[in-house]
Tab-separated table of C-alpha atoms in Angstrom:
chain	number	residue	atom	x	y	z
A	165	MET	CA	-39.006	2.273	-14.973
A	166	ALA	CA	-39.180	4.291	-18.198
A	167	LYS	CA	-36.705	6.838	-16.814
A	168	ARG	CA	-34.308	4.075	-15.828
A	169	SER	CA	-34.558	2.487	-19.284
A	170	LEU	CA	-33.964	5.858	-20.914
A	171	GLY	CA	-30.975	6.494	-18.630
A	172	TRP	CA	-29.460	3.146	-19.516
A	173	ALA	CA	-30.051	3.755	-23.217
A	174	LEU	CA	-28.257	7.108	-23.026
A	175	GLU	CA	-25.396	5.556	-21.058
A	176	LYS	CA	-25.110	2.734	-23.582
A	177	GLY	CA	-25.067	5.255	-26.419
A	178	ARG	CA	-22.322	7.254	-24.719
A	179	LEU	CA	-20.169	4.172	-24.204
A	180	LEU	CA	-20.715	3.123	-27.813
A	181	CYS	CA	-19.606	6.548	-29.071
A	182	ILE	CA	-16.480	6.405	-26.901
A	183	ALA	CA	-15.671	2.922	-28.157
A	184	VAL	CA	-16.111	3.941	-31.804
A	185	PHE	CA	-14.007	7.079	-31.292
A	186	VAL	CA	-11.184	5.153	-29.637
A	187	ASP	CA	-11.304	2.442	-32.308
A	188	VAL	CA	-11.054	5.073	-35.060
A	189	CYS	CA	-8.127	6.762	-33.333
A	190	ALA	CA	-6.372	3.452	-32.831
A	191	ALA	CA	-6.871	2.551	-36.477
A	192	GLN	CA	-5.527	5.907	-37.630
A	193	LEU	CA	-2.456	5.710	-35.393
A	194	ASN	CA	-1.921	1.959	-35.932
A	195	LEU	CA	-1.243	1.584	-32.235
A	196	THR	CA	0.835	-1.473	-31.456
A	197	CYS	CA	2.499	-2.296	-28.176
A	198	PRO	CA	6.310	-2.025	-28.519
A	199	ASP	CA	8.066	-5.372	-28.880
A	200	TYR	CA	10.488	-4.625	-26.043
A	201	VAL	CA	7.573	-4.473	-23.584
A	202	ALA	CA	6.988	-8.184	-24.168
A	203	ARG	CA	10.660	-9.074	-24.678
A	204	HIS	CA	11.558	-7.904	-21.159
A	205	ALA	CA	8.230	-8.747	-19.490
A	206	PRO	CA	8.388	-10.499	-16.115
A	207	LEU	CA	8.003	-14.241	-15.776
A	208	LEU	CA	6.050	-15.250	-12.688
A	209	SER	CA	7.083	-18.146	-10.503
A	210	LEU	CA	3.983	-19.305	-8.641
A	211	HIS	CA	4.419	-21.137	-5.344
A	212	PRO	CA	4.338	-24.944	-5.790
A	213	GLU	CA	1.497	-25.176	-3.235
A	214	GLU	CA	-0.464	-22.188	-4.580
A	215	PRO	CA	-4.205	-23.022	-4.613
A	216	TYR	CA	-5.385	-19.708	-6.145
A	217	MET	CA	-4.129	-19.376	-9.686
A	218	PRO	CA	-4.421	-16.484	-12.167
A	219	SER	CA	-8.072	-15.818	-13.018
A	220	ASP	CA	-9.956	-14.694	-16.087
A	221	ILE	CA	-11.078	-11.103	-15.549
A	222	LEU	CA	-14.333	-11.456	-17.492
A	223	THR	CA	-15.301	-14.644	-15.641
A	224	HIS	CA	-14.753	-12.851	-12.345
A	225	ILE	CA	-17.156	-10.092	-13.389
A	226	GLN	CA	-19.731	-12.650	-14.515
A	227	ARG	CA	-19.493	-14.608	-11.238
A	228	THR	CA	-20.127	-11.510	-9.116
A	229	THR	CA	-23.000	-9.103	-8.674
A	230	PRO	CA	-22.698	-5.392	-7.812
A	231	LYS	CA	-23.791	-4.484	-4.291
A	232	LEU	CA	-23.843	-1.296	-2.264
A	233	ASN	CA	-23.514	-1.636	1.526
A	234	HIS	CA	-24.124	-5.388	1.184
A	235	GLU	CA	-27.412	-4.748	-0.612
A	236	ALA	CA	-28.095	-5.551	-4.267
A	237	ILE	CA	-28.460	-2.538	-6.543
A	238	PRO	CA	-32.190	-2.197	-7.289
A	239	ASP	CA	-31.797	-0.610	-10.729
A	240	PRO	CA	-32.012	-3.023	-13.659
A	241	LEU	CA	-28.593	-3.564	-15.217
A	242	PRO	CA	-27.465	-5.269	-18.404
A	243	PRO	CA	-25.039	-8.205	-18.170
A	244	LEU	CA	-21.742	-6.682	-17.058
A	245	ASP	CA	-18.464	-7.191	-18.878
A	246	LEU	CA	-15.167	-5.452	-19.683
A	247	ASP	CA	-16.950	-3.136	-22.104
A	248	ASN	CA	-19.566	-1.619	-19.783
A	249	LEU	CA	-18.419	-2.045	-16.176
A	250	GLU	CA	-18.098	1.715	-15.655
A	251	ILE	CA	-21.893	2.112	-15.744
A	252	LEU	CA	-21.672	1.204	-12.050
A	253	ASN	CA	-19.893	4.511	-11.354
A	254	ARG	CA	-23.212	6.323	-11.072
A	255	PHE	CA	-23.724	4.468	-7.776
A	256	GLY	CA	-20.479	5.785	-6.289
A	257	GLU	CA	-17.100	4.406	-5.273
A	258	GLN	CA	-18.467	2.017	-2.645
A	259	VAL	CA	-19.962	-0.380	-5.169
A	260	ALA	CA	-18.493	-3.859	-4.732
A	261	LEU	CA	-18.400	-6.772	-7.147
A	262	THR	CA	-19.751	-9.315	-4.685
A	263	SER	CA	-19.335	-13.051	-5.087
A	264	ILE	CA	-22.552	-14.828	-6.053
A	265	ASP	CA	-21.226	-17.944	-4.318
A	266	ASP	CA	-20.227	-18.185	-0.680
A	267	PRO	CA	-16.410	-17.846	-0.843
A	268	THR	CA	-15.999	-20.195	2.135
A	269	THR	CA	-17.244	-22.990	-0.130
A	270	TYR	CA	-14.346	-22.247	-2.514
A	271	PRO	CA	-16.219	-22.445	-5.833
A	272	PRO	CA	-14.023	-23.491	-8.792
A	273	TRP	CA	-13.920	-20.023	-10.392
A	274	LEU	CA	-12.114	-18.670	-7.318
A	275	LEU	CA	-9.273	-21.125	-7.946
A	276	GLY	CA	-8.345	-19.673	-11.349
A	277	GLU	CA	-6.417	-21.572	-14.020
A	278	ARG	CA	-3.050	-23.265	-13.670
A	279	PRO	CA	-0.604	-22.292	-16.475
A	280	ASP	CA	0.354	-25.051	-18.874
A	281	SER	CA	3.892	-26.220	-19.643
A	282	ASP	CA	4.364	-23.211	-21.965
A	283	GLY	CA	3.395	-20.777	-19.189
A	284	ARG	CA	0.094	-19.903	-20.869
A	285	THR	CA	-3.384	-19.779	-19.311
A	286	ARG	CA	-5.285	-20.974	-22.361
A	287	ASN	CA	-8.825	-20.474	-21.066
A	288	ALA	CA	-8.236	-17.285	-19.117
A	289	THR	CA	-6.934	-13.765	-19.710
A	290	PRO	CA	-5.631	-12.677	-16.296
A	291	CYS	CA	-3.099	-10.025	-17.367
A	292	VAL	CA	-3.433	-6.357	-18.326
A	293	VAL	CA	-0.426	-4.484	-19.743
A	294	ILE	CA	-0.631	-0.684	-19.690
A	295	VAL	CA	2.112	1.492	-21.190
A	296	VAL	CA	2.542	5.134	-20.178
A	297	GLU	CA	4.789	7.408	-22.237
A	298	LYS	CA	6.601	10.000	-20.127
A	299	GLY	CA	8.638	11.908	-22.727
A	300	ASP	CA	12.424	11.994	-23.218
A	301	SER	CA	12.209	8.472	-24.666
A	302	VAL	CA	10.987	7.119	-21.292
A	303	LEU	CA	8.132	4.624	-21.109
A	304	ASP	CA	6.643	2.901	-18.063
A	305	ALA	CA	5.094	-0.526	-18.685
A	306	PHE	CA	2.722	-1.786	-15.994
A	307	TYR	CA	2.023	-5.528	-15.914
A	308	PHE	CA	-1.121	-6.241	-13.893
A	309	TYR	CA	-1.954	-9.772	-12.741
A	310	PHE	CA	-5.437	-10.703	-11.614
A	311	TYR	CA	-6.544	-13.399	-9.174
A	312	SER	CA	-10.112	-13.957	-8.004
A	313	TYR	CA	-9.049	-14.747	-4.436
A	314	ASN	CA	-6.395	-13.512	-2.037
A	315	GLU	CA	-5.604	-15.697	0.955
A	316	GLY	CA	-3.925	-13.879	3.813
A	317	PRO	CA	-1.605	-15.366	6.437
A	318	ASN	CA	-2.420	-17.494	9.460
A	319	ILE	CA	-0.779	-17.461	12.904
A	320	THR	CA	2.036	-19.741	11.751
A	321	GLN	CA	3.215	-16.927	9.460
A	322	VAL	CA	3.430	-14.351	12.261
A	323	LEU	CA	6.862	-13.810	13.788
A	324	GLU	CA	7.695	-14.243	17.460
A	325	PRO	CA	6.577	-12.821	19.857
A	326	LEU	CA	3.461	-11.390	18.159
A	327	ASN	CA	2.249	-14.898	17.350
A	328	GLY	CA	2.098	-15.607	21.078
A	329	ILE	CA	0.338	-12.328	21.772
A	330	ILE	CA	-2.336	-13.144	19.191
A	331	ASP	CA	-2.689	-16.747	20.367
A	332	GLY	CA	-2.588	-15.701	24.025
A	333	GLY	CA	-4.460	-18.702	25.382
A	334	ARG	CA	-7.631	-17.672	23.544
A	335	ASN	CA	-7.734	-20.915	21.534
A	336	PHE	CA	-7.434	-18.900	18.338
A	337	ASP	CA	-7.626	-21.199	15.311
A	338	ARG	CA	-4.020	-21.290	14.109
A	339	SER	CA	-5.057	-22.605	10.686
A	340	LYS	CA	-7.519	-19.792	10.051
A	341	HIS	CA	-6.272	-17.181	7.585
A	342	PHE	CA	-6.944	-13.467	8.045
A	343	GLY	CA	-6.784	-10.594	5.552
A	344	ASN	CA	-8.590	-12.628	2.875
A	345	HIS	CA	-10.495	-10.842	0.132
A	346	ILE	CA	-12.255	-11.523	-3.142
A	347	GLY	CA	-10.357	-10.109	-6.121
A	348	ASP	CA	-6.631	-9.401	-6.166
A	349	TRP	CA	-4.634	-7.071	-8.421
A	350	GLU	CA	-0.820	-7.357	-8.276
A	351	HIS	CA	1.685	-5.732	-10.607
A	352	ASN	CA	5.199	-5.066	-11.780
A	353	MET	CA	6.312	-1.879	-13.461
A	354	ILE	CA	9.356	-1.727	-15.734
A	355	ARG	CA	10.778	1.620	-16.798
A	356	PHE	CA	12.311	1.774	-20.273
A	357	ARG	CA	14.610	4.431	-21.673
A	358	ASP	CA	15.189	4.318	-25.427
A	359	GLY	CA	13.674	0.847	-25.440
A	360	GLU	CA	16.034	-0.545	-22.797
A	361	PRO	CA	14.917	-1.458	-19.253
A	362	VAL	CA	16.457	0.645	-16.482
A	363	GLY	CA	14.445	-0.339	-13.381
A	364	ILE	CA	11.631	-2.484	-12.025
A	365	PHE	CA	8.998	-2.199	-9.297
A	366	TYR	CA	7.392	-5.119	-7.400
A	367	SER	CA	4.029	-4.611	-5.695
A	368	GLN	CA	3.920	-6.041	-2.169
A	369	HIS	CA	0.674	-5.762	-0.235
A	370	ARG	CA	0.120	-2.045	0.464
A	371	ASP	CA	3.622	-1.014	-0.591
A	372	GLY	CA	6.367	-2.396	-2.805
A	373	ALA	CA	10.059	-2.461	-3.644
A	374	ALA	CA	12.058	-1.012	-6.550
A	375	PHE	CA	15.415	-1.996	-8.046
A	376	ASP	CA	17.747	-0.834	-10.776
A	377	TRP	CA	17.724	-3.214	-13.697
A	378	ASP	CA	21.318	-4.319	-13.089
A	379	ASP	CA	20.768	-4.944	-9.369
A	380	GLN	CA	22.076	-8.378	-8.413
A	381	SER	CA	19.009	-8.892	-6.208
A	382	ILE	CA	16.840	-9.457	-9.280
A	383	SER	CA	16.450	-13.019	-10.531
A	384	LYS	CA	16.387	-13.249	-14.345
A	385	SER	CA	15.912	-15.831	-17.062
A	386	GLY	CA	16.845	-15.072	-20.657
A	387	GLY	CA	16.961	-11.353	-19.950
A	388	ARG	CA	13.518	-11.387	-18.337
A	389	PRO	CA	13.054	-10.721	-14.616
A	390	ILE	CA	11.496	-13.445	-12.496
A	391	ALA	CA	8.818	-12.262	-10.086
A	392	TYR	CA	8.134	-14.702	-7.273
A	393	SER	CA	4.467	-14.749	-6.349
A	394	ALA	CA	3.940	-15.313	-2.612
A	395	LEU	CA	1.777	-18.222	-1.494
A	396	GLY	CA	-1.835	-17.104	-1.131
A	397	SER	CA	-1.244	-13.351	-1.107
A	398	HIS	CA	0.455	-13.203	-4.556
A	399	ALA	CA	2.731	-10.361	-3.402
A	400	MET	CA	5.674	-9.911	-5.780
A	401	TYR	CA	9.327	-10.456	-4.781
A	402	PRO	CA	12.585	-10.560	-6.777
A	403	THR	CA	13.927	-13.690	-5.048
A	404	ARG	CA	12.564	-16.898	-3.596
A	405	GLY	CA	12.565	-17.780	0.095
A	406	ASP	CA	10.816	-16.402	3.169
A	407	GLN	CA	9.978	-12.706	2.856
A	408	VAL	CA	8.964	-10.526	5.811
A	409	HIS	CA	6.416	-7.770	5.272
A	410	ASP	CA	4.731	-5.348	7.658
A	411	TYR	CA	7.594	-6.087	10.103
A	412	ALA	CA	6.082	-9.314	11.439
A	413	ILE	CA	4.446	-11.481	8.732
A	414	ILE	CA	6.146	-14.036	6.497
A	415	ASP	CA	5.394	-14.528	2.799
A	416	TYR	CA	6.530	-17.819	1.281
A	417	CYS	CA	8.083	-17.736	-2.208
A	418	ASP	CA	9.488	-20.691	-4.116
A	419	ASP	CA	9.986	-22.164	-7.575
A	420	GLY	CA	6.716	-23.561	-8.843
A	421	PRO	CA	4.645	-23.344	-12.028
A	422	THR	CA	5.954	-20.674	-14.398
A	423	TRP	CA	3.403	-18.228	-15.749
A	424	ASP	CA	4.174	-16.043	-18.759
A	425	PRO	CA	1.488	-13.368	-18.331
A	426	VAL	CA	1.927	-11.565	-21.667
A	427	LEU	CA	0.882	-14.718	-23.537
A	428	SER	CA	-2.648	-14.168	-22.208
A	429	ALA	CA	-2.977	-10.421	-21.838
A	430	TYR	CA	-4.812	-7.290	-22.913
A	431	PHE	CA	-2.543	-4.424	-24.051
A	432	TYR	CA	-3.329	-0.736	-23.605
A	433	HIS	CA	-1.891	2.752	-23.835
A	434	PHE	CA	-2.762	5.257	-21.089
A	435	ASP	CA	-2.716	9.009	-21.741
A	436	PRO	CA	-2.515	10.870	-18.385
A	437	PRO	CA	-3.611	14.366	-19.558
A	438	THR	CA	-6.906	13.057	-20.900
A	439	PHE	CA	-7.123	10.028	-18.588
A	440	THR	CA	-7.842	7.892	-21.641
A	441	LEU	CA	-7.101	4.198	-22.077
A	442	THR	CA	-6.670	2.962	-25.647
A	443	GLN	CA	-6.423	-0.635	-26.678
A	444	LEU	CA	-3.208	-1.705	-28.408
A	445	THR	CA	-2.409	-4.485	-30.797
A	446	PRO	CA	-0.218	-7.079	-29.049
A	447	PRO	CA	3.511	-6.962	-29.836
A	448	SER	CA	4.459	-8.747	-33.046
A	449	GLY	CA	5.412	-12.386	-32.689
A	450	LEU	CA	3.730	-12.775	-29.316
A	451	HIS	CA	1.014	-15.151	-30.566
A	452	SER	CA	-1.517	-13.899	-28.044
A	453	SER	CA	-5.190	-13.970	-28.921
A	454	PRO	CA	-6.491	-10.476	-29.799
A	455	PRO	CA	-9.985	-9.517	-28.597
A	456	PRO	CA	-12.913	-9.482	-31.026
A	457	PRO	CA	-12.786	-6.437	-33.387
A	458	PRO	CA	-16.060	-4.841	-32.204
A	459	SER	CA	-14.844	-4.781	-28.581
A	460	ASN	CA	-12.806	-2.028	-27.023
A	461	LEU	CA	-12.543	-3.642	-23.564
A	462	THR	CA	-11.538	-0.498	-21.702
A	463	SER	CA	-14.615	0.218	-19.575
A	464	PHE	CA	-13.330	-1.987	-16.731
A	465	PHE	CA	-10.411	0.427	-16.269
A	466	TYR	CA	-12.700	3.387	-15.477
A	467	TYR	CA	-14.687	1.423	-12.877
A	468	LEU	CA	-14.420	3.229	-9.513
A	469	GLY	CA	-15.589	0.499	-7.156
A	470	ASN	CA	-14.100	-2.571	-5.504
A	471	TRP	CA	-13.318	-5.839	-7.248
A	472	GLY	CA	-14.548	-7.977	-4.375
A	473	ASP	CA	-16.965	-8.233	-1.477
A	474	THR	CA	-17.230	-5.448	1.067
A	475	GLN	CA	-15.784	-6.455	4.449
A	476	TYR	CA	-18.317	-8.671	6.208
A	477	PRO	CA	-19.819	-7.284	9.423
A	478	ASP	CA	-18.882	-8.866	12.742
A	479	SER	CA	-22.374	-10.348	12.910
A	480	ASP	CA	-21.636	-12.454	9.827
A	481	PRO	CA	-20.683	-15.997	10.917
A	482	ARG	CA	-17.939	-16.049	8.271
A	483	GLN	CA	-16.184	-13.099	9.890
A	484	ALA	CA	-13.576	-13.273	12.667
A	485	THR	CA	-11.227	-10.768	14.309
A	486	VAL	CA	-7.588	-11.191	15.302
A	487	PRO	CA	-7.207	-10.400	19.050
A	488	TYR	CA	-5.561	-7.091	19.997
A	489	PHE	CA	-4.758	-6.081	16.394
A	490	GLY	CA	-8.276	-5.921	14.984
A	491	LEU	CA	-7.443	-7.631	11.673
A	492	LYS	CA	-10.403	-9.253	9.973
A	493	ARG	CA	-10.704	-12.656	8.400
A	494	PHE	CA	-12.406	-11.105	5.368
A	495	GLU	CA	-11.529	-7.620	4.171
A	496	THR	CA	-12.928	-5.447	1.378
A	497	GLY	CA	-11.774	-6.309	-2.125
A	498	PRO	CA	-9.233	-4.034	-3.855
A	499	ASN	CA	-9.588	-1.184	-6.323
A	500	GLY	CA	-8.522	-1.656	-9.924
A	501	PRO	CA	-5.479	-0.604	-11.994
A	502	ARG	CA	-6.548	3.049	-12.292
A	503	TYR	CA	-5.628	3.497	-8.609
A	504	LYS	CA	-2.119	2.027	-8.874
A	505	HIS	CA	-0.198	5.280	-9.407
A	506	LEU	CA	0.254	5.009	-13.167
A	507	VAL	CA	1.909	8.421	-13.176
A	508	ARG	CA	5.011	8.594	-10.987
A	509	LYS	CA	8.363	10.343	-11.077
A	510	GLY	CA	10.483	7.437	-9.889
A	511	LEU	CA	9.973	3.705	-9.735
A	512	MET	CA	8.104	4.025	-6.435
A	513	ARG	CA	4.862	5.913	-5.893
A	514	ASP	CA	5.425	9.647	-5.422
A	515	HIS	CA	3.805	9.920	-1.988
A	516	PRO	CA	4.622	7.196	0.566
A	517	ARG	CA	1.704	5.626	2.342
A	518	LYS	CA	1.056	6.920	5.856
A	519	LEU	CA	1.430	4.250	8.520
A	520	ALA	CA	-1.377	3.638	10.991
A	521	TRP	CA	-0.297	3.979	14.611
A	522	ILE	CA	-0.529	0.202	15.168
A	523	GLU	CA	1.814	-0.390	12.211
A	524	TRP	CA	4.277	2.150	13.573
A	525	ALA	CA	4.139	0.579	17.050
A	526	VAL	CA	4.688	-2.928	15.659
A	527	GLY	CA	7.620	-1.685	13.592
A	528	VAL	CA	9.319	-0.094	16.611
A	529	TYR	CA	8.670	-3.133	18.790
A	530	MET	CA	9.971	-5.636	16.223
A	531	ALA	CA	13.060	-3.489	15.565
A	532	TRP	CA	13.997	-3.586	19.285
A	533	TYR	CA	12.907	-7.167	19.929
A	534	PRO	CA	15.919	-9.180	18.626
A	535	CYS	CA	18.541	-7.176	20.526
A	536	CYS	CA	16.717	-5.911	23.576
A	537	LEU	CA	13.336	-7.541	24.189
A	538	ARG	CA	13.888	-11.274	23.623
A	539	GLY	CA	14.224	-13.619	26.610
A	540	TRP	CA	16.554	-12.460	29.398
A	541	ARG	CA	17.495	-9.376	27.361
A	542	VAL	CA	14.192	-7.772	28.221
A	543	TRP	CA	15.163	-7.632	31.936
A	544	VAL	CA	18.529	-6.072	31.138
A	545	PHE	CA	16.831	-3.621	28.808
A	546	LEU	CA	14.165	-2.755	31.381
A	547	GLY	CA	16.883	-2.326	34.026
A	548	LEU	CA	18.776	0.061	31.779
A	549	VAL	CA	15.592	1.952	30.968
A	550	LEU	CA	14.700	2.146	34.664
A	551	ALA	CA	18.223	3.333	35.519
A	552	ALA	CA	18.021	5.952	32.780
A	553	VAL	CA	14.619	7.134	34.015
A	554	VAL	CA	15.769	7.279	37.651
A	555	GLY	CA	19.024	9.003	36.661
A	556	THR	CA	17.137	11.527	34.592
A	557	ALA	CA	14.696	12.165	37.443
A	558	ILE	CA	17.524	12.653	39.959
A	559	GLY	CA	19.364	14.918	37.553
A	560	LEU	CA	16.238	17.007	37.050
A	561	TRP	CA	15.613	17.158	40.827
A	562	ILE	CA	19.167	18.335	41.516
A	563	GLY	CA	19.030	20.824	38.682
A	564	ILE	CA	15.702	22.222	39.825
A	565	ARG	CA	16.955	22.545	43.435
A	566	ARG	CA	20.048	24.372	42.284
A	567	TRP	CA	17.975	26.635	40.090
A	568	ILE	CA	15.587	27.436	42.952
A	569	GLY	CA	18.552	27.964	45.306
A	570	GLY	CA	20.093	30.389	42.860
A	571	LEU	CA	16.844	32.314	42.619
A	572	LYS	CA	16.636	32.592	46.407
A	573	ALA	CA	20.264	33.737	46.717
A	574	ARG	CA	19.765	36.476	44.117
A	575	ALA	CA	16.554	37.599	45.813
A	576	LYS	CA	18.297	37.774	49.210
A	577	ALA	CA	21.187	39.742	47.772
A	578	ARG	CA	18.833	42.314	46.310
A	579	THR	CA	17.021	42.621	49.658
A	580	GLU	CA	20.270	43.245	51.585
A	581	GLU	CA	21.568	45.850	49.123
A	582	ILE	CA	18.732	48.322	49.792
A	583	PRO	CA	19.503	49.118	53.529
A	584	LEU	CA	23.201	49.419	52.837
A	585	ASP	CA	22.546	52.042	50.210
A	586	ASP	CA	20.263	53.984	52.535
A	587	PHE	CA	22.831	53.828	55.360
A	588	ALA	CA	25.553	55.038	53.024
A	589	SER	CA	23.385	57.979	51.931
A	590	GLU	CA	22.515	58.912	55.552
A	591	GLU	CA	26.164	58.677	56.625
A	592	GLN	CA	27.196	60.839	53.714
A	593	GLY	CA	24.564	63.428	54.716
A	594	LEU	CA	25.740	63.544	58.332
A	595	LEU	CA	29.339	63.898	57.341
A	596	SER	CA	28.415	66.581	54.864
A	597	SER	CA	26.600	68.617	57.618
A	598	PHE	CA	29.505	68.193	60.062
A	599	ASP	CA	31.938	69.462	57.441
A	600	GLU	CA	29.815	72.509	56.744
A	601	ASP	CA	29.608	73.413	60.468
A	602	THR	CA	33.319	72.982	60.885
A	603	GLU	CA	33.990	75.228	57.920
A	604	ARG	CA	31.697	77.959	59.310
A	605	ASN	CA	33.421	77.859	62.721
A	606	THR	CA	36.796	78.176	61.096
A	607	ARG	CA	35.675	81.304	59.229
A	608	GLY	CA	34.282	82.756	62.441
A	609	GLU	CA	30.792	82.996	61.176
């Protein structure tokens, strides 16, 4: 116990020194977030039926407890907050902020806070803005949005014919959502050059989409892009309407409550070479509430673990599995902003995500389905495939027979050439002897 107390004291001292150092540096540099980062910040249009609103980050930490492999961490820990969350890193990357309440009871803190008529969440700070300077007057501004709960799709959101394959007469509960998880980090990234926006990125599940700033696909209001937050999943899209992701699942986006995230946000500067996050003063004229002076509020960024429960085992009565595809009702919560590719060359992440084989197979199948695999078309398509296979087989059979026949003909020709050569040599020898005898007789020898 004494060793643990000493370890915590040393860790607390280290964090305090870091906080004081960063505060001194910030004071010396008078770090303030550029005004244009707020002036061009996205406005979020939440779905009118959205039950899970933006959530206060600190409240989420306070309503969870760290667990490792579903077991509570035995070491005594101080109350966790934004200023000390990284002390959990000594237990590894598998630590999970696990809900104290059963999420299937939908406790109020999971529901977040609905923005008011001004677009502000007055009792919650669900947004983190991180600016990354890249040189050559280029700056990337990341706008992170936090929700305490992510609700995945149900069968009604799966496109034909995969919805039938999943349902498949198994009496699968069509209202049950899968891919749910505690904690949800979404984001936009806007790239600025000389203070002017040139492009924007929208996070969408495990991937995303990027657009030039002048692209007509982007919805805007007063020079600010509108990001449509999908119902339940909170994936970000530039336009409203039904959006298809992962080839076969529909996200619903529509005009609902407007949330202005930068009105309730923490602002930071990230330095890639030193991997250091420094708190910034909010842009002038923003009227956002700054954090208390003694707080640095950066420790949460360095946290390595998950922001929600670890995926429940199949033995847990709350868990369920989608037939054939193996998707779970409850998945592991996400990692935090440090893992969101803050350093990138373009608007998209530098290295595309590798598709699992099931994703690749679904993509190929859904690409062929509308033209070749739907209804009666499947029989025509199968007939053409069968004809192509049979034609290829016949072609190969004929080709192989001709090839074998050619080999036999060449072998036979070589066999027949040998006796002819011998006969020619013997005949030449006989003729040569006859000529010599004739010549001798002529000479009278």
